[in-house]
């Protein structure tokens, strides 16, 4: 069964600190790895994404690190701010499919304390 | 640019009833996907529509069905509602390319009692 495992389930970080969320997959080839941010009462919004031919991608304070051999990828939020408090989902797109069906992780609830 | 809009925002139904949820795509998008998000979980793919045809389906029973209209708006229909169908139902629109980013609406919160 296609699956993406995400950890930790919840995370508390002080303002200005680094938030790190990890995801891992197994048994299936994926070729696109987006991260989504979801605020309460809202739908998920695309934050940043990476393809497996790249080991790192940075956009502002957000960085994705990708380890293809270990089948792991992670999101780093530098200089975390209270406004970053939200639920973060990693996701993966199975390769070879005709649809953009995403497999989502179970989410990480991030709380950034002022 | 108009984003993805869903209606209604909240809905309460009784077990065994039927429900229809609606979604208007973001302008310029011709593909619509539906996801179910149970409380505390990540979204799960239900199905995707392109050119009014279903072109991909997740692990959901046939009582989950959908439609896409010529203006790319979409409906999700669920028959014979069960308690476990209580969830946030998310619609996402995108371009045709499989790598096209998904743009989600804010969802419909369905409660089945």
XYZ file of N, CA and C in Angstrom:
681
model
N 0.851 -1.192 0.000
C 0.000 0.000 0.000
C 0.883 1.238 0.000
N 0.538 2.199 -0.837
C 1.294 3.428 -0.892
C 1.105 4.200 0.396
N 2.230 4.663 0.971
C 2.135 5.323 2.256
C 3.269 6.312 2.424
N 2.963 7.419 3.088
C 3.968 8.398 3.462
C 3.860 8.586 4.972
N 4.967 8.353 5.674
C 4.969 8.453 7.135
C 5.569 9.795 7.538
N 4.876 10.496 8.418
C 5.274 11.844 8.804
C 5.475 11.925 10.312
N 6.523 12.654 10.705
C 6.789 12.852 12.137
C 7.465 14.199 12.355
N 7.325 14.802 13.535
C 6.489 14.348 14.641
C 5.022 14.684 14.406
N 4.166 14.191 15.260
C 2.743 14.489 15.157
C 2.475 15.935 15.560
N 3.236 16.421 16.540
C 3.112 17.808 16.952
C 4.482 18.344 17.346
N 4.609 19.660 17.297
C 5.916 20.292 17.490
C 5.708 21.671 18.092
N 6.464 21.968 19.139
C 6.432 23.297 19.744
C 7.821 23.904 19.606
N 7.880 25.094 19.029
C 9.149 25.772 18.778
C 9.052 27.206 19.280
N 10.142 27.698 19.802
C 10.181 29.104 20.218
C 10.373 30.003 19.007
N 9.812 31.187 19.095
C 9.998 32.168 18.027
C 11.471 32.343 17.712
N 11.790 32.309 16.413
C 13.169 32.453 15.983
C 13.899 31.131 15.836
N 13.316 30.059 16.326
C 13.936 28.745 16.247
C 13.710 28.070 14.897
N 14.252 26.871 14.774
C 14.114 26.086 13.543
C 13.098 24.964 13.770
N 12.125 24.878 12.880
C 11.145 23.791 12.928
C 11.542 22.766 11.885
N 11.563 21.492 12.274
C 11.943 20.421 11.354
C 10.870 19.338 11.368
N 10.370 19.024 10.198
C 9.346 17.994 10.039
C 9.871 16.978 9.033
N 9.713 15.711 9.368
C 10.289 14.644 8.556
C 9.225 13.745 7.932
N 9.526 13.272 6.740
C 8.656 12.313 6.069
C 9.477 11.217 5.419
N 8.893 10.041 5.332
C 9.580 8.905 4.730
C 8.573 8.095 3.926
N 9.056 7.442 2.891
C 8.187 6.599 2.090
C 8.916 5.305 1.784
N 8.154 4.299 1.365
C 8.755 3.020 1.040
C 7.900 2.290 0.024
N 8.540 1.396 -0.667
C 7.859 0.457 -1.567
C 7.268 1.043 -2.826
N 7.307 2.352 -3.006
C 6.674 2.939 -4.183
C 7.519 4.075 -4.730
N 7.569 4.204 -6.018
C 8.291 5.303 -6.632
C 7.404 6.538 -6.700
N 7.917 7.623 -6.244
C 7.245 8.912 -6.311
C 8.158 9.877 -7.066
N 7.559 10.856 -7.750
C 8.417 11.769 -8.507
C 8.122 13.243 -8.264
N 7.366 13.532 -7.220
C 7.077 14.931 -6.895
C 6.669 14.971 -5.443
N 7.270 15.898 -4.667
C 7.065 15.918 -3.220
C 6.721 17.340 -2.772
N 5.428 17.633 -2.650
C 5.024 18.963 -2.178
C 4.778 18.967 -0.674
N 4.860 20.120 -0.099
C 4.471 20.347 1.285
C 3.315 21.342 1.283
N 2.320 21.034 2.122
C 1.156 21.886 2.235
C 1.044 22.416 3.660
N 0.514 23.632 3.768
C 0.285 24.304 5.053
C -1.222 24.496 5.194
N -1.755 24.126 6.349
C -3.202 24.258 6.551
C -3.484 24.973 7.871
N -4.214 26.075 7.773
C -4.674 26.797 8.958
C -6.067 26.304 9.318
N -6.457 26.441 10.585
C -7.793 25.983 11.002
C -8.899 26.609 10.162
N -9.817 25.776 9.699
C -10.936 26.261 8.913
C -10.613 26.558 7.460
N -9.409 26.255 7.051
C -8.979 26.516 5.669
C -8.540 25.224 5.006
N -8.501 25.272 3.663
C -7.955 24.138 2.941
C -6.442 24.209 2.908
N -5.792 23.089 2.603
C -4.326 23.097 2.498
C -3.873 24.018 1.367
N -2.744 24.682 1.583
C -2.161 25.557 0.567
C -0.734 25.110 0.290
N -0.383 25.044 -0.985
C 0.962 24.614 -1.360
C 2.000 25.590 -0.816
N 3.012 25.021 -0.164
C 4.075 25.825 0.453
C 5.333 25.804 -0.396
N 5.783 24.602 -0.704
C 7.023 24.406 -1.451
C 7.027 22.959 -1.931
N 7.725 22.699 -3.035
C 7.754 21.343 -3.568
C 9.134 21.043 -4.149
N 9.455 19.750 -4.261
C 10.748 19.341 -4.774
C 10.591 18.097 -5.638
N 11.507 17.919 -6.596
C 11.549 16.709 -7.396
C 12.763 15.895 -6.975
N 12.764 14.578 -7.192
C 13.826 13.713 -6.654
C 15.188 13.899 -7.285
N 15.300 14.662 -8.359
C 16.609 14.896 -8.945
C 17.334 16.066 -8.283
N 16.705 16.648 -7.246
C 17.274 17.780 -6.516
C 17.374 17.389 -5.049
N 18.483 17.702 -4.388
C 18.644 17.303 -2.991
C 18.151 18.369 -2.010
N 18.042 19.584 -2.472
C 17.576 20.648 -1.576
C 16.940 21.767 -2.394
N 15.889 22.351 -1.817
C 15.253 23.512 -2.433
C 14.879 24.489 -1.344
N 15.199 25.753 -1.578
C 14.955 26.785 -0.571
C 14.086 27.881 -1.149
N 13.081 28.284 -0.393
C 12.247 29.419 -0.761
C 12.011 30.249 0.500
N 12.727 31.346 0.584
C 12.614 32.195 1.775
C 13.089 31.458 3.016
N 12.218 31.374 4.016
C 12.596 30.692 5.264
C 12.341 29.176 5.211
N 11.773 28.708 4.112
C 11.396 27.293 3.994
C 12.377 26.536 3.096
N 12.846 25.392 3.597
C 13.789 24.558 2.842
C 13.322 23.112 2.877
N 13.337 22.464 1.718
C 13.104 21.023 1.659
C 14.449 20.352 1.425
N 14.726 19.321 2.218
C 15.887 18.459 1.990
C 15.385 17.098 1.550
N 16.029 16.520 0.529
C 15.553 15.263 -0.028
C 16.695 14.270 -0.093
N 16.492 13.079 0.464
C 17.483 12.013 0.446
C 16.883 10.833 -0.304
N 17.211 10.727 -1.588
C 16.581 9.732 -2.436
C 16.907 8.306 -2.007
N 18.162 8.057 -1.637
C 18.564 6.695 -1.278
C 17.878 6.236 0.010
N 17.661 7.154 0.929
C 17.006 6.819 2.194
C 15.494 6.919 2.096
N 14.993 7.427 0.969
C 13.550 7.654 0.770
C 12.997 8.523 1.896
N 13.685 9.609 2.161
C 13.259 10.532 3.210
C 13.328 11.958 2.690
N 12.433 12.787 3.190
C 12.488 14.204 2.871
C 11.970 14.991 4.065
N 12.446 16.208 4.199
C 12.108 16.982 5.380
C 11.904 18.454 5.034
N 11.132 19.099 5.895
C 10.868 20.540 5.770
C 11.543 21.237 6.943
N 12.325 22.256 6.638
C 12.938 23.089 7.658
C 12.347 24.488 7.552
N 11.880 25.000 8.684
C 11.391 26.377 8.732
C 12.368 27.163 9.600
N 13.102 28.036 8.971
C 14.083 28.843 9.687
C 13.391 30.060 10.307
N 13.964 30.561 11.422
C 13.430 31.769 12.065
C 11.905 31.658 12.201
N 11.450 30.584 12.815
C 10.019 30.317 12.933
C 9.296 31.479 13.615
N 8.112 31.789 13.099
C 7.305 32.903 13.598
C 5.945 32.395 14.078
N 5.305 33.120 15.004
C 3.963 32.691 15.463
C 2.981 32.501 14.315
N 3.123 33.284 13.259
C 2.250 33.148 12.094
C 2.461 31.859 11.324
N 3.540 31.134 11.635
C 3.786 29.836 10.999
C 3.001 28.723 11.682
N 2.376 29.024 12.815
C 1.608 28.022 13.557
C 0.469 27.518 12.689
N 0.523 26.237 12.366
C -0.418 25.628 11.427
C -0.140 24.134 11.410
N -0.928 23.403 10.622
C -0.645 21.985 10.393
C 0.051 21.843 9.052
N 1.117 21.090 9.028
C 1.917 20.893 7.817
C 1.800 19.439 7.356
N 1.565 19.287 6.067
C 1.449 17.965 5.468
C 2.514 17.789 4.390
N 3.233 16.681 4.463
C 4.034 16.307 3.313
C 3.162 15.454 2.408
N 3.541 15.374 1.158
C 2.783 14.583 0.195
C 3.731 14.061 -0.869
N 3.253 13.070 -1.598
C 4.063 12.489 -2.670
C 3.157 12.094 -3.819
N 3.666 12.276 -5.033
C 2.920 11.934 -6.237
C 3.492 10.655 -6.827
N 2.699 9.576 -6.905
C 3.210 8.332 -7.501
C 3.628 8.559 -8.952
N 4.772 8.027 -9.313
C 5.260 8.200 -10.677
C 4.498 7.295 -11.628
N 4.377 7.759 -12.870
C 3.773 6.940 -13.900
C 2.265 7.011 -13.971
N 1.626 7.663 -13.048
C 0.167 7.718 -13.072
C -0.343 8.788 -14.016
N -1.617 8.713 -14.319
C -2.219 9.686 -15.229
C -2.826 10.869 -14.491
N -2.958 10.735 -13.184
C -3.597 11.797 -12.414
C -2.572 12.479 -11.511
N -2.972 13.615 -10.941
C -2.132 14.244 -9.921
C -2.645 13.888 -8.529
N -3.000 12.618 -8.350
C -3.395 12.083 -7.051
C -2.202 12.133 -6.103
N -2.367 12.810 -4.983
C -1.310 12.921 -3.987
C -1.568 11.981 -2.822
N -0.487 11.402 -2.307
C -0.531 10.631 -1.078
C -0.015 11.535 0.027
N -0.859 11.820 1.010
C -0.505 12.758 2.077
C -0.024 12.022 3.324
N 0.890 12.669 4.050
C 1.234 12.225 5.382
C 0.114 12.590 6.353
N 0.293 12.223 7.614
C -0.769 12.419 8.608
C -0.754 13.804 9.235
N 0.249 14.596 8.914
C 0.261 15.976 9.381
C 1.072 16.206 10.647
N 1.603 17.404 10.762
C 2.327 17.858 11.955
C 1.753 19.189 12.398
N 1.277 19.227 13.622
C 0.726 20.463 14.176
C 1.858 21.260 14.803
N 2.183 22.384 14.196
C 3.287 23.237 14.663
C 2.745 24.415 15.455
N 3.282 24.607 16.636
C 2.954 25.780 17.450
C 4.247 26.544 17.703
N 4.289 27.799 17.271
C 5.457 28.646 17.501
C 5.114 29.614 18.611
N 5.833 29.500 19.708
C 5.548 30.324 20.881
C 6.297 31.651 20.813
N 5.598 32.760 21.126
C 6.227 34.085 21.032
C 7.277 34.325 22.105
N -8.200 36.764 -10.204
C -8.254 35.293 -10.270
C -9.132 34.784 -9.130
N -10.171 34.030 -9.476
C -11.071 33.499 -8.466
C -10.549 32.160 -7.992
N -10.508 31.967 -6.666
C -10.029 30.721 -6.116
C -11.097 29.651 -6.147
N -10.779 28.505 -5.550
C -11.708 27.386 -5.468
C -12.734 27.660 -4.367
N -14.003 27.563 -4.713
C -15.045 27.785 -3.715
C -15.882 26.530 -3.564
N -16.252 26.228 -2.335
C -17.035 25.045 -2.039
C -18.286 25.432 -1.254
N -19.359 24.665 -1.501
C -20.585 24.889 -0.745
C -21.304 23.575 -0.494
N -22.009 23.462 0.625
C -22.022 24.424 1.738
C -20.743 24.307 2.558
N -20.576 25.151 3.558
C -19.384 25.073 4.407
C -19.556 24.005 5.479
N -20.775 23.863 5.951
C -21.077 22.855 6.964
C -22.388 22.166 6.601
N -22.491 20.893 7.015
C -23.678 20.112 6.690
C -23.840 19.013 7.728
N -25.073 18.826 8.191
C -25.356 17.732 9.106
C -26.403 16.834 8.460
N -26.083 15.546 8.376
C -26.980 14.575 7.765
C -27.160 13.386 8.704
N -28.195 12.620 8.432
C -28.470 11.419 9.206
C -27.985 10.200 8.436
N -27.534 9.207 9.160
C -27.081 7.949 8.548
C -28.135 7.420 7.581
N -27.677 7.008 6.396
C -28.576 6.489 5.369
C -29.016 7.524 4.350
N -28.861 8.800 4.677
C -29.252 9.843 3.741
C -28.211 10.000 2.628
N -28.541 10.871 1.693
C -27.652 11.178 0.576
C -27.253 12.650 0.672
N -26.061 12.970 0.154
C -25.593 14.349 0.224
C -24.896 14.726 -1.085
N -25.023 15.991 -1.458
C -24.327 16.528 -2.632
C -23.516 17.740 -2.209
N -22.236 17.710 -2.507
C -21.339 18.822 -2.218
C -20.893 19.440 -3.541
N -20.688 20.755 -3.528
C -20.404 21.467 -4.769
C -19.079 22.211 -4.728
N -18.498 22.376 -5.914
C -17.181 22.987 -6.005
C -17.075 23.779 -7.307
N -16.577 24.992 -7.196
C -16.279 25.794 -8.380
C -14.767 25.897 -8.516
N -14.256 25.554 -9.685
C -12.810 25.530 -9.903
C -12.226 26.929 -9.977
N -10.944 26.996 -9.728
C -10.220 28.245 -9.950
C -10.192 28.498 -11.460
N -10.320 29.769 -11.830
C -10.349 30.098 -13.258
C -9.070 29.618 -13.940
N -9.246 29.041 -15.136
C -8.113 28.528 -15.897
C -7.777 27.072 -15.606
N -8.437 26.487 -14.609
C -8.182 25.092 -14.259
C -9.268 24.198 -14.844
N -8.852 23.049 -15.430
C -9.823 22.161 -16.056
C -9.910 20.790 -15.381
N -9.184 20.603 -14.307
C -9.169 19.315 -13.609
C -9.587 19.524 -12.163
N -10.450 18.647 -11.677
C -10.946 18.749 -10.306
C -10.710 17.429 -9.588
N -10.197 17.535 -8.367
C -10.002 16.358 -7.524
C -10.763 16.554 -6.235
N -11.224 15.449 -5.655
C -11.898 15.487 -4.373
C -11.095 14.659 -3.372
N -10.992 15.188 -2.157
C -10.276 14.516 -1.074
C -11.156 14.496 0.166
N -10.995 13.446 0.964
C -11.659 13.344 2.258
C -10.602 13.496 3.345
N -10.837 14.399 4.294
C -9.900 14.597 5.389
C -10.603 14.325 6.710
N -10.329 13.171 7.292
C -10.864 12.851 8.611
C -10.134 13.681 9.654
N -10.745 13.851 10.802
C -10.187 14.682 11.855
C -8.805 14.176 12.263
N -7.828 15.073 12.228
C -6.482 14.713 12.637
C -5.704 13.893 11.633
N -6.202 13.797 10.409
C -5.541 13.003 9.373
C -5.224 13.855 8.156
N -4.405 13.306 7.272
C -4.144 13.963 6.005
C -5.261 13.685 5.020
N -5.385 14.516 4.003
C -6.411 14.281 2.980
C -6.177 12.954 2.259
N -7.289 12.293 1.918
C -7.228 11.046 1.145
C -7.955 11.257 -0.172
N -7.307 10.840 -1.267
C -7.830 11.018 -2.609
C -9.085 10.173 -2.820
N -10.156 10.852 -3.303
C -11.386 10.130 -3.624
C -11.427 9.841 -5.125
N -11.412 10.896 -5.934
C -11.346 10.750 -7.391
C -11.006 12.079 -8.040
N -10.745 11.984 -9.348
C -10.387 13.157 -10.140
C -11.212 13.176 -11.415
N -11.574 14.373 -11.869
C -12.340 14.539 -13.094
C -11.604 15.465 -14.050
N -11.650 15.074 -15.309
C -11.099 15.885 -16.392
C -12.019 15.737 -17.593
N -12.398 16.841 -18.182
C -13.318 16.842 -19.323
C -14.566 16.015 -19.031
N -15.100 16.240 -17.869
C -16.366 15.641 -17.435
C -16.298 14.121 -17.259
N -15.100 13.544 -17.281
C -14.939 12.108 -17.090
C -14.069 11.838 -15.853
N -14.425 10.800 -15.112
C -13.580 10.380 -14.002
C -12.345 9.707 -14.583
N -11.155 10.180 -14.212
C -9.931 9.590 -14.767
C -8.972 9.112 -13.689
N -9.500 8.868 -12.513
C -8.678 8.300 -11.447
C -9.526 8.207 -10.200
N -9.339 7.146 -9.440
C -10.163 6.925 -8.259
C -9.328 6.307 -7.151
N -9.567 6.752 -5.933
C -8.907 6.181 -4.772
C -9.714 5.016 -4.224
N -9.367 4.603 -3.011
C -9.986 3.439 -2.402
C -11.281 3.809 -1.682
N -12.271 4.226 -2.451
C -13.577 4.599 -1.910
C -14.657 3.789 -2.628
N -15.729 3.423 -1.899
C -16.775 2.575 -2.498
C -17.580 3.339 -3.542
N -18.343 2.611 -4.366
C -19.131 3.230 -5.450
C -20.184 4.211 -4.965
N -20.557 4.153 -3.673
C -21.553 5.115 -3.214
C -20.992 6.549 -3.188
N -19.697 6.679 -3.404
C -19.077 7.996 -3.630
C -19.015 8.189 -5.143
N -19.709 9.192 -5.631
C -19.707 9.439 -7.068
C -19.576 10.933 -7.314
N -19.280 11.282 -8.554
C -19.084 12.687 -8.841
C -19.521 13.065 -10.230
N -19.492 14.354 -10.459
C -19.785 14.917 -11.769
C -18.873 16.100 -11.992
N -18.529 16.327 -13.259
C -17.880 17.582 -13.624
C -18.683 18.179 -14.766
N -18.881 19.476 -14.717
C -19.711 20.169 -15.692
C -18.829 20.883 -16.725
N -19.446 21.310 -17.864
C -18.661 21.966 -18.916
C -17.886 23.186 -18.435
N -18.355 23.848 -17.386
C -17.612 25.009 -16.862
C -16.564 24.582 -15.833
N -16.310 23.272 -15.733
C -15.297 22.661 -14.870
C -15.688 22.615 -13.392
N -16.872 23.133 -13.046
C -17.325 22.959 -11.677
C -17.646 21.486 -11.452
N -17.824 21.111 -10.197
C -17.951 19.687 -9.900
C -18.873 19.455 -8.714
N -19.393 18.255 -8.631
C -20.187 17.800 -7.496
C -19.627 16.480 -6.979
N -19.726 16.316 -5.676
C -19.445 15.038 -5.034
C -20.749 14.562 -4.405
N -21.158 13.358 -4.747
C -22.364 12.774 -4.191
C -21.998 11.557 -3.347
N -22.600 11.474 -2.177
C -22.392 10.313 -1.324
C -23.760 9.765 -0.954
N -23.995 8.504 -1.283
C -25.255 7.840 -0.960
C -25.109 6.998 0.294
N -26.238 6.670 0.887
C -26.256 5.767 2.045
C -25.192 6.156 3.058
N -25.277 7.365 3.541
C -24.257 7.893 4.449
C -24.052 7.011 5.672
N -22.771 6.890 6.046
C -22.386 6.152 7.240
C -21.714 7.119 8.218
N -21.684 6.723 9.480
C -21.090 7.594 10.497
C -19.641 7.945 10.152
N -18.913 6.973 9.582
C -17.496 7.180 9.242
C -17.293 8.148 8.077
N -18.380 8.536 7.433
C -18.254 9.520 6.352
C -18.103 10.936 6.902
N -18.262 11.101 8.198
C -18.071 12.412 8.822
C -16.622 12.845 8.621
N -16.446 13.981 7.957
C -15.094 14.431 7.616
C -15.183 15.799 6.946
N -14.009 16.353 6.655
C -13.915 17.551 5.828
C -13.685 17.097 4.394
N -14.531 17.537 3.487
C -14.389 17.158 2.085
C -13.796 18.335 1.324
N -12.664 18.077 0.722
C -11.897 19.117 0.047
C -11.943 18.923 -1.462
N -12.172 20.013 -2.143
C -12.098 20.025 -3.602
C -10.819 20.753 -3.980
N -10.136 20.268 -5.004
C -8.923 20.916 -5.480
C -8.971 21.005 -6.998
N -8.623 22.153 -7.527
C -8.554 22.272 -8.983
C -7.102 22.427 -9.407
N -6.841 22.097 -10.644
C -5.474 22.161 -11.157
C -5.516 22.178 -12.675
N -4.333 22.372 -13.279
C -4.208 22.203 -14.705
C -4.180 20.731 -15.043
N -4.138 20.406 -16.334
C -4.210 19.027 -16.762
C -2.939 18.240 -16.432
N -1.790 18.899 -16.494
C -0.523 18.211 -16.265
C -0.509 17.566 -14.881
N -0.017 16.346 -14.769
C -0.049 15.632 -13.501
C 0.812 16.278 -12.436
N 1.750 17.126 -12.832
C 2.568 17.842 -11.858
C 2.003 19.213 -11.521
N 0.849 19.519 -12.076
C 0.231 20.817 -11.819
C -0.184 20.903 -10.354
N 0.205 21.981 -9.659
C -0.129 22.099 -8.235
C -1.630 22.075 -7.987
N -2.024 21.470 -6.893
C -3.415 21.461 -6.484
C -3.730 22.737 -5.703
N -4.856 23.343 -6.036
C -5.350 24.512 -5.312
C -6.637 24.091 -4.613
N -6.586 24.041 -3.289
C -7.709 23.544 -2.518
C -8.683 24.652 -2.134
N -9.964 24.267 -2.055
C -10.951 25.113 -1.417
C -10.882 24.912 0.094
N -11.767 25.619 0.816
C -11.762 25.518 2.277
C -12.570 24.338 2.798
N -13.203 23.616 1.893
C -13.853 22.379 2.288
C -15.282 22.508 2.770
N -15.945 21.358 2.825
C -17.272 21.220 3.423
C -17.143 20.268 4.599
N -17.536 20.731 5.768
C -17.498 19.875 6.957
C -18.807 19.111 7.032
N -18.752 17.798 6.819
C -19.933 16.935 6.856
C -19.951 16.165 8.173
N -21.070 16.244 8.861
C -21.285 15.479 10.086
C -22.454 14.541 9.850
N -22.223 13.253 10.075
C -23.282 12.252 9.926
C -23.653 11.741 11.317
N -24.930 11.874 11.660
C -25.375 11.456 12.998
C -26.283 10.230 12.905
